[in-house]
Amino acid sequence: MTGDRPVLLGLLLYLLLAATPTVLFWVVSRVVPAVLDRVAERRHRNRGEPTGPTLECVVANLRRLRREVCARSQPTHVRRVAVLAAYDDTLVQTCGLVDVDAPLASAAGPDRAFARLLTEAALEDAGIALDPPEDGTAAA
């Protein structure tokens, strides 16, 4: 053997030097984005800004979808089912924003129609008018 180090130690040192850049790159590529996401989330949380859509936007979507559901003017069954599903999701989202119990959230199958009525009534009781007057004047 030439030199004062054993061959095995030299081989281990070579592997360490060869693998270090790859391991460092992998760790940085995993850790840095996670740290940046946490910092951005913490900054956003400290600002006190709402994280989702405003109540006004959700109620506007709810009223628009309600008009579509009540009009029954969808040309296909798939469109009718999609509009009704969007209406149900928006009802549950609105209930979450105004802290009202939403029976529709846990209903399934044939119970959904009745749960939808209960949820609409709960929102009306909470002060959200689902069918506001169109021009502000009451019909005689």
Short mmCIF file of C-alpha atoms in Angstrom, two decimals:
data_model
loop_
_atom_site.label_atom_id
_atom_site.label_comp_id
_atom_site.label_asym_id
_atom_site.label_seq_id
_atom_site.Cartn_x
_atom_site.Cartn_y
_atom_site.Cartn_z
CA MET A 1 0.00 0.00 0.00
CA THR A 2 1.21 3.37 -0.87
CA GLY A 3 0.35 6.35 1.30
CA ASP A 4 -0.48 6.50 4.94
CA ARG A 5 -4.32 6.01 4.65
CA PRO A 6 -6.07 2.69 4.17
CA VAL A 7 -7.94 2.20 0.91
CA LEU A 8 -11.35 1.91 2.61
CA LEU A 9 -11.00 5.30 4.29
CA GLY A 10 -10.04 6.87 0.99
CA LEU A 11 -13.03 5.30 -0.72
CA LEU A 12 -15.39 6.56 1.99
CA LEU A 13 -13.92 10.04 1.73
CA TYR A 14 -14.38 9.99 -2.05
CA LEU A 15 -18.03 8.87 -1.72
CA LEU A 16 -18.68 11.59 0.83
CA LEU A 17 -17.23 14.27 -1.43
CA ALA A 18 -19.11 12.95 -4.47
CA ALA A 19 -22.51 12.61 -2.77
CA THR A 20 -22.50 15.83 -0.73
CA PRO A 21 -23.55 18.22 -3.53
CA THR A 22 -26.44 15.95 -4.56
CA VAL A 23 -27.69 15.54 -1.01
CA LEU A 24 -27.36 19.27 -0.32
CA PHE A 25 -29.26 20.15 -3.48
CA TRP A 26 -32.06 17.70 -2.57
CA VAL A 27 -32.36 19.09 0.97
CA VAL A 28 -32.40 22.69 -0.23
CA SER A 29 -34.99 21.92 -2.91
CA ARG A 30 -37.28 20.39 -0.26
CA VAL A 31 -36.71 22.71 2.70
CA VAL A 32 -36.51 26.17 1.11
CA PRO A 33 -39.98 26.09 -0.58
CA ALA A 34 -41.57 24.80 2.63
CA VAL A 35 -39.95 27.57 4.67
CA LEU A 36 -40.99 30.22 2.15
CA ASP A 37 -44.58 28.94 2.18
CA ARG A 38 -44.69 29.10 5.96
CA VAL A 39 -43.32 32.64 6.00
CA ALA A 40 -45.83 33.78 3.38
CA GLU A 41 -48.69 32.11 5.27
CA ARG A 42 -47.62 33.72 8.53
CA ARG A 43 -47.43 37.15 6.85
CA HIS A 44 -50.87 36.68 5.32
CA ARG A 45 -52.32 35.57 8.65
CA ASN A 46 -50.81 38.55 10.48
CA ARG A 47 -52.41 41.02 8.09
CA GLY A 48 -55.85 39.93 9.20
CA GLU A 49 -57.17 39.77 5.66
CA PRO A 50 -59.94 37.28 4.96
CA THR A 51 -58.72 34.12 3.29
CA GLY A 52 -61.81 33.35 1.23
CA PRO A 53 -64.44 35.16 -0.77
CA THR A 54 -66.48 37.85 0.95
CA LEU A 55 -70.01 37.25 2.14
CA GLU A 56 -71.34 39.65 -0.50
CA CYS A 57 -69.73 37.66 -3.33
CA VAL A 58 -70.99 34.35 -1.99
CA VAL A 59 -74.53 35.70 -1.53
CA ALA A 60 -74.48 37.14 -5.06
CA ASN A 61 -73.43 33.72 -6.42
CA LEU A 62 -76.12 32.07 -4.30
CA ARG A 63 -78.85 34.32 -5.69
CA ARG A 64 -77.66 33.83 -9.26
CA LEU A 65 -77.61 30.05 -8.86
CA ARG A 66 -81.02 30.12 -7.17
CA ARG A 67 -82.48 31.97 -10.17
CA GLU A 68 -81.01 29.30 -12.47
CA VAL A 69 -82.35 26.45 -10.32
CA CYS A 70 -85.82 27.98 -10.10
CA ALA A 71 -85.96 28.80 -13.83
CA ARG A 72 -85.30 25.17 -14.83
CA SER A 73 -84.08 26.38 -18.19
CA GLN A 74 -81.04 24.13 -18.40
CA PRO A 75 -81.00 22.29 -21.72
CA THR A 76 -79.55 19.00 -20.45
CA HIS A 77 -79.84 16.82 -17.40
CA VAL A 78 -76.11 17.10 -16.78
CA ARG A 79 -76.38 20.90 -16.69
CA ARG A 80 -79.35 20.72 -14.26
CA VAL A 81 -77.45 18.41 -11.92
CA ALA A 82 -74.33 20.62 -12.10
CA VAL A 83 -76.28 23.81 -11.33
CA LEU A 84 -78.06 22.13 -8.42
CA ALA A 85 -74.75 20.81 -7.04
CA ALA A 86 -73.19 24.28 -7.32
CA TYR A 87 -76.22 25.77 -5.58
CA ASP A 88 -75.95 23.23 -2.75
CA ASP A 89 -72.22 23.91 -2.30
CA THR A 90 -72.85 27.66 -2.23
CA LEU A 91 -75.65 27.23 0.32
CA VAL A 92 -73.30 25.31 2.63
CA GLN A 93 -70.52 27.88 2.09
CA THR A 94 -72.89 30.74 2.94
CA CYS A 95 -74.01 28.94 6.09
CA GLY A 96 -70.37 28.61 7.11
CA LEU A 97 -69.76 32.33 6.61
CA VAL A 98 -72.72 33.39 8.77
CA ASP A 99 -72.28 30.60 11.37
CA VAL A 100 -75.61 28.88 10.68
CA ASP A 101 -76.20 25.16 10.94
CA ALA A 102 -76.46 23.64 7.44
CA PRO A 103 -78.51 20.42 7.38
CA LEU A 104 -77.62 20.10 3.70
CA ALA A 105 -73.97 19.44 4.54
CA SER A 106 -74.71 16.00 5.99
CA ALA A 107 -77.75 15.03 3.88
CA ALA A 108 -77.55 12.34 1.23
CA GLY A 109 -79.76 10.91 -1.46
CA PRO A 110 -83.48 11.64 -1.31
CA ASP A 111 -83.09 13.68 1.90
CA ARG A 112 -81.15 16.41 0.09
CA ALA A 113 -84.27 18.22 -1.20
CA PHE A 114 -85.73 18.56 2.28
CA ALA A 115 -82.35 19.46 3.77
CA ARG A 116 -81.99 22.12 1.05
CA LEU A 117 -85.29 23.68 2.16
CA LEU A 118 -84.20 23.63 5.81
CA THR A 119 -80.89 25.24 4.90
CA GLU A 120 -82.60 27.96 2.86
CA ALA A 121 -84.97 28.63 5.78
CA ALA A 122 -82.03 28.86 8.19
CA LEU A 123 -80.33 31.41 5.95
CA GLU A 124 -83.55 33.42 5.63
CA ASP A 125 -83.84 33.40 9.45
CA ALA A 126 -80.23 34.63 9.66
CA GLY A 127 -81.16 37.65 7.55
CA ILE A 128 -79.94 36.59 4.10
CA ALA A 129 -82.68 37.27 1.56
CA LEU A 130 -82.45 34.62 -1.13
CA ASP A 131 -85.09 36.31 -3.33
CA PRO A 132 -84.64 40.06 -2.85
CA PRO A 133 -86.97 42.46 -4.70
CA GLU A 134 -85.66 43.19 -8.19
CA ASP A 135 -86.08 46.96 -8.29
CA GLY A 136 -86.56 47.74 -4.62
CA THR A 137 -90.32 48.28 -4.83
CA ALA A 138 -92.75 45.88 -3.24
CA ALA A 139 -95.48 44.36 -5.36
CA ALA A 140 -99.00 45.32 -4.31
#
